[in-house]
Short mmCIF file of C-alpha atoms in Angstrom, two decimals:
data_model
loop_
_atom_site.label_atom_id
_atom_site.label_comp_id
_atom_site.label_asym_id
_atom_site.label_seq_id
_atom_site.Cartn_x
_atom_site.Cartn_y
_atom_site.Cartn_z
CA UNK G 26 32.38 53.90 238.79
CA UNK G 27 33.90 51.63 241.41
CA UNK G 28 33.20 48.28 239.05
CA UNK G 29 34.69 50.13 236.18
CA UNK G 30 37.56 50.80 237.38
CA UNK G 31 38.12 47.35 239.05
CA UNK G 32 37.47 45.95 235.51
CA UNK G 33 40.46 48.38 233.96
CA UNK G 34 42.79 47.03 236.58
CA UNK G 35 42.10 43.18 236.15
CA UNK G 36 42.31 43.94 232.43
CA UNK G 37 45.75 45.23 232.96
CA UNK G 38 47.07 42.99 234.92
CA UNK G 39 45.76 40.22 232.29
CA UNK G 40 47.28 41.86 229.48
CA UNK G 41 50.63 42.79 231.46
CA UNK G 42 52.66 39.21 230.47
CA UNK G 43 51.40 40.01 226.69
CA UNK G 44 53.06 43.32 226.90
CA UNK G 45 56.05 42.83 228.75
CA UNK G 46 57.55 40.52 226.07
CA UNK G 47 56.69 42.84 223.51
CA UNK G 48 58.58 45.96 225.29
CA UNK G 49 61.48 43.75 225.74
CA UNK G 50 61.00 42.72 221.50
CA UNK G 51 61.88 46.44 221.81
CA UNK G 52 64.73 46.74 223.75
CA UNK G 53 66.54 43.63 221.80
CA UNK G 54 65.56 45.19 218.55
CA UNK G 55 67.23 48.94 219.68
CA UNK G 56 70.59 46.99 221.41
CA UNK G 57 70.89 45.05 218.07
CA UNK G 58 70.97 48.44 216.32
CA UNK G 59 73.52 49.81 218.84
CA UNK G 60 77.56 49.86 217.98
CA UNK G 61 79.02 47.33 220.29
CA UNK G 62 82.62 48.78 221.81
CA UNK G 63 84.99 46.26 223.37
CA UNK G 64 83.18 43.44 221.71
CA UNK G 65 86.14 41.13 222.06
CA UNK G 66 85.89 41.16 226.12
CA UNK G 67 85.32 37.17 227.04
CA UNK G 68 85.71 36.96 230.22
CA UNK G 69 86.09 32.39 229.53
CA UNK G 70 90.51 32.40 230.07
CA UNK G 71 90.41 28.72 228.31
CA UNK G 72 88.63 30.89 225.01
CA UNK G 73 91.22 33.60 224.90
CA UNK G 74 94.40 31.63 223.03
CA UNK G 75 95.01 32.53 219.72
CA UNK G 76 97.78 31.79 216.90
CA UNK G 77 98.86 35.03 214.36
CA UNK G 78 101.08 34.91 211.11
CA UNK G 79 102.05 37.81 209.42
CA UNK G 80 103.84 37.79 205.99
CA UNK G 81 105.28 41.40 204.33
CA UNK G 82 107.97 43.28 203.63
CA UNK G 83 110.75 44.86 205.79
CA UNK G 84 113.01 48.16 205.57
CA UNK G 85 116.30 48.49 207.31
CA UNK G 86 117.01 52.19 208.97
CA UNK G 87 120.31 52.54 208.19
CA UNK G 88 122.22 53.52 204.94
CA UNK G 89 125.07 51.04 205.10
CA UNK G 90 122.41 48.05 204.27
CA UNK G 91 120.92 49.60 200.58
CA UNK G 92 119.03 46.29 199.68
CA UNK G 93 116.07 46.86 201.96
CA UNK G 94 112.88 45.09 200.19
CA UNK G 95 113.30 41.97 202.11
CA UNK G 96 110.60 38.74 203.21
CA UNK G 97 109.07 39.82 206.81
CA UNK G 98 107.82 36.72 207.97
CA UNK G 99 106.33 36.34 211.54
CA UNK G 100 104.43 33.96 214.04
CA UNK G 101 102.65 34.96 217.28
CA UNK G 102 101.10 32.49 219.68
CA UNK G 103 99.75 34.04 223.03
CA UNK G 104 96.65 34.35 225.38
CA UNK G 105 94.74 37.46 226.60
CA UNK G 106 93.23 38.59 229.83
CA UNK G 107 89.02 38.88 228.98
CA UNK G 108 90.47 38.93 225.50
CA UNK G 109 92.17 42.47 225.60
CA UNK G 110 95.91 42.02 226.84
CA UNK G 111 98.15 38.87 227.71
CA UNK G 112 101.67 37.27 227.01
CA UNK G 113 103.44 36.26 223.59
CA UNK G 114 105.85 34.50 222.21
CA UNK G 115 106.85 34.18 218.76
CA UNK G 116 109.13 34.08 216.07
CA UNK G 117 110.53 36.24 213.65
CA UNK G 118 112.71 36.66 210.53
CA UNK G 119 113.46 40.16 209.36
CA UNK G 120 115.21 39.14 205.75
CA UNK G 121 118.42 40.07 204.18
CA UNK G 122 119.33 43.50 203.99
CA UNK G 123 122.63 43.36 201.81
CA UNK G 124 125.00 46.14 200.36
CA UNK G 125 127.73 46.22 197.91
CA UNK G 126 131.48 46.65 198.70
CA UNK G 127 134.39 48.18 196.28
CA UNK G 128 132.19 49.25 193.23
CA UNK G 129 130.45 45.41 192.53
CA UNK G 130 133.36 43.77 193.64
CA UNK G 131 132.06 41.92 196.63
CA UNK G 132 128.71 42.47 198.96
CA UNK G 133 127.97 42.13 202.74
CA UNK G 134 124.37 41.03 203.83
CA UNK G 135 123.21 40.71 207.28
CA UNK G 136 120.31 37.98 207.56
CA UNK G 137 118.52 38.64 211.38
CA UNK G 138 116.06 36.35 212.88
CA UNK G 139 114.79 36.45 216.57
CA UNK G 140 112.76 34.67 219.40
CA UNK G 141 110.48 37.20 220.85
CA UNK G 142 108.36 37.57 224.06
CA UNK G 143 106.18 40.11 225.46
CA UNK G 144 102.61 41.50 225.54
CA UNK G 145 100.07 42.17 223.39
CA UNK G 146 96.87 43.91 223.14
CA UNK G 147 93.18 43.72 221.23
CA UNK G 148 90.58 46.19 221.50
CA UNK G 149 87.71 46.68 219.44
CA UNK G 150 86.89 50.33 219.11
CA UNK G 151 83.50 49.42 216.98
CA UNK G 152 81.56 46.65 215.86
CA UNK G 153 84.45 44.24 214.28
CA UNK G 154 86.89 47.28 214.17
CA UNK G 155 89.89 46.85 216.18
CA UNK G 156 92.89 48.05 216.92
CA UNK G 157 96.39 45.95 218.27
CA UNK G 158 99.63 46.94 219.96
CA UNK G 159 102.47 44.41 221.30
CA UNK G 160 105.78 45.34 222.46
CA UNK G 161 108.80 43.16 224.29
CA UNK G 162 112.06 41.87 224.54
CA UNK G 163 114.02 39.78 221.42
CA UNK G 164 117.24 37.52 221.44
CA UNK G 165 118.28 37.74 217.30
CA UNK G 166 120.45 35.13 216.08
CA UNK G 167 122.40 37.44 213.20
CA UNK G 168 124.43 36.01 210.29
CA UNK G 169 126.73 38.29 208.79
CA UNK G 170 128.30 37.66 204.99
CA UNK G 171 131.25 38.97 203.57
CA UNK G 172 131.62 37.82 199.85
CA UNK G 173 133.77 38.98 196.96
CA UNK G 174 133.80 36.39 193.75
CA UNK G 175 134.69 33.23 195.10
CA UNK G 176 135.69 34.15 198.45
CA UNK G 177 133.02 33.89 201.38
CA UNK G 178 133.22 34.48 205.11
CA UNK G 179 130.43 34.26 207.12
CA UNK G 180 130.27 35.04 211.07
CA UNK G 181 126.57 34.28 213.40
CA UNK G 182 126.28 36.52 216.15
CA UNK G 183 123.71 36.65 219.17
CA UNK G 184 122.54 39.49 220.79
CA UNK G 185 119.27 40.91 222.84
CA UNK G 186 117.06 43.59 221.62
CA UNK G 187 113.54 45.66 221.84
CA UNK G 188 110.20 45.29 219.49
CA UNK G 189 106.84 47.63 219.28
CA UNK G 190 104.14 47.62 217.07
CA UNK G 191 100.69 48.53 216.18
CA UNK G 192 98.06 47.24 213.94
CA UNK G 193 94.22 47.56 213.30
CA UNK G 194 91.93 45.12 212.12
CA UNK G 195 88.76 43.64 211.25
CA UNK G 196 87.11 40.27 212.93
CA UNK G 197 85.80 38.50 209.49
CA UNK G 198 84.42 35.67 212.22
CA UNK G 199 84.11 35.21 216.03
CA UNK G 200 87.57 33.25 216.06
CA UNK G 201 89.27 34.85 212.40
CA UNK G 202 90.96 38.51 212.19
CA UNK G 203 92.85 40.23 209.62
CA UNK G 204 94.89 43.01 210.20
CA UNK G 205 97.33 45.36 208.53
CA UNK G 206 100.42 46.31 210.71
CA UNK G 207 103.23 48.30 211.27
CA UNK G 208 106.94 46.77 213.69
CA UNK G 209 109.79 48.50 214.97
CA UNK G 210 112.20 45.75 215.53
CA UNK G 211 115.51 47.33 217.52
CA UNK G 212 118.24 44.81 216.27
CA UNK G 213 122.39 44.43 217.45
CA UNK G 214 124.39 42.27 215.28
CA UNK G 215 128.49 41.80 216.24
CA UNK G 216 129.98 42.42 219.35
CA UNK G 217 133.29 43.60 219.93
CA UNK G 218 134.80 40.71 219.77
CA UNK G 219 133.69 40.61 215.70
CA UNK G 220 136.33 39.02 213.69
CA UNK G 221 137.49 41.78 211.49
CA UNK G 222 136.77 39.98 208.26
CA UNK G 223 133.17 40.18 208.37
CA UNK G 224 133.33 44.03 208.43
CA UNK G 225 131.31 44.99 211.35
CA UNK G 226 131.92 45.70 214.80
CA UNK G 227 129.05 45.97 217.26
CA UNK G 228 126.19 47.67 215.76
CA UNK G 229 122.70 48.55 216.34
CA UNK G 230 120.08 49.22 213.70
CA UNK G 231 116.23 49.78 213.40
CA UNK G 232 114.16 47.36 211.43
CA UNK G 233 110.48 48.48 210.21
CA UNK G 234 108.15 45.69 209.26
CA UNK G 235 104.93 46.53 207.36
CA UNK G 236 102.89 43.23 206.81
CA UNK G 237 99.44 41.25 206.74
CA UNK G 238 98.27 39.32 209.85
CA UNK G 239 95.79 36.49 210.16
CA UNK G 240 94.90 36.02 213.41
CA UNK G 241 93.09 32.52 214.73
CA UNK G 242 91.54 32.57 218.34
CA UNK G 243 90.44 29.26 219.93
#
């Protein structure tokens, strides 16, 4: 009885570097299976850069600009912490809202562009899945148009301002996202120092932005 079970426990410790790989087959197999959360977490800072253009359409919130299907065009370039939240900066134009004056007579547009910093954030919520959010501060550079047949004034104005946004997305590669989004740009154009011919005294006005992004980390 003794000899047989000596001969059960040298057989099991033989057999015990066959198995182990086998059991951990297992484990890979079930974690490959499993929905990976937060998938975007690299904790390498010199791997966490990345480069975002968006392209769509924007929607002025006010009802003294009428014209509101206007070119959203934007640029991002930034870094994130473990690739989840970090600085921006970027670049934005918001088109050219534009309304008419005296029955056709004349029209005044408003054409709003802006430097932009602040922070951003990626998180993937499953798999490739994610969702983003950035929000900061703006200086626009705004240029104001007053025209009526051959008669044009135009005024630029500079002022500070607020954006926000969110966005979710899917990562088609390790370093390539697409993403649908939606901007909330909080825009001032004239001071009070406007020259009366443009029209427009100091005034503040919401800009929505609803666009593509391609996003390129490297």
């Amino acid at each position: 009885m003794n000899k047989l079970a000596l001969s059960a426990a040298v057989a099991a410790l033989a057999l015990s570097p066959v198995l182990t790989p086998a059991a951990h087959a297992d484990d890979n197999s079930t974690a490959a299976n499993t929905a990976t959360y937060g998938s975007n977490v690299n904790p390498n800072w010199q791997d966490n850069f990345f480069a975002a253009g968006n392209l769509g359409q924007t929607q002025a919130r006010t009802a003294d600009l009428s014209h509101n299907n206007s070119v959203f065009q934007n640029v991002r370039f930034g870094w994130r912490w473990n690739g989840i939240v970090g600085p921006e900066i970027g670049y934005v134009y918001l088109g050219r809202p534009k309304a008419d004056i005296g029955n056709g007579v004349g029209s005044f547009s408003a054409k709003p562009q802006a430097a932009t910093l602040g922070l951003n954030a990626k998180y993937n919520f499953y798999q490739g899945w994610f969702v983003t959010a950035h929000a900061g501060y703006l200086r626009s550079r705004t240029e104001l148009a007053l025209t009526s047949g051959d008669f044009e004034n135009r005024y630029k104005t500079w002022n500070n301002g607020l954006y926000a946004g969110l966005g979710v997305g899917y990562d088609v590669t390790k370093n390539v996202s697409v993403g649908l989004n939606y901007d909330n740009y909080r825009i001032q154009a004239g001071n009070d120092t406007s020259p009366d011919y443009v029209g427009v005294g100091h005034t503040r006005t919401n800009i929505a932005a609803y666009s593509a992004s391609v996003e390129y980390r490297f």
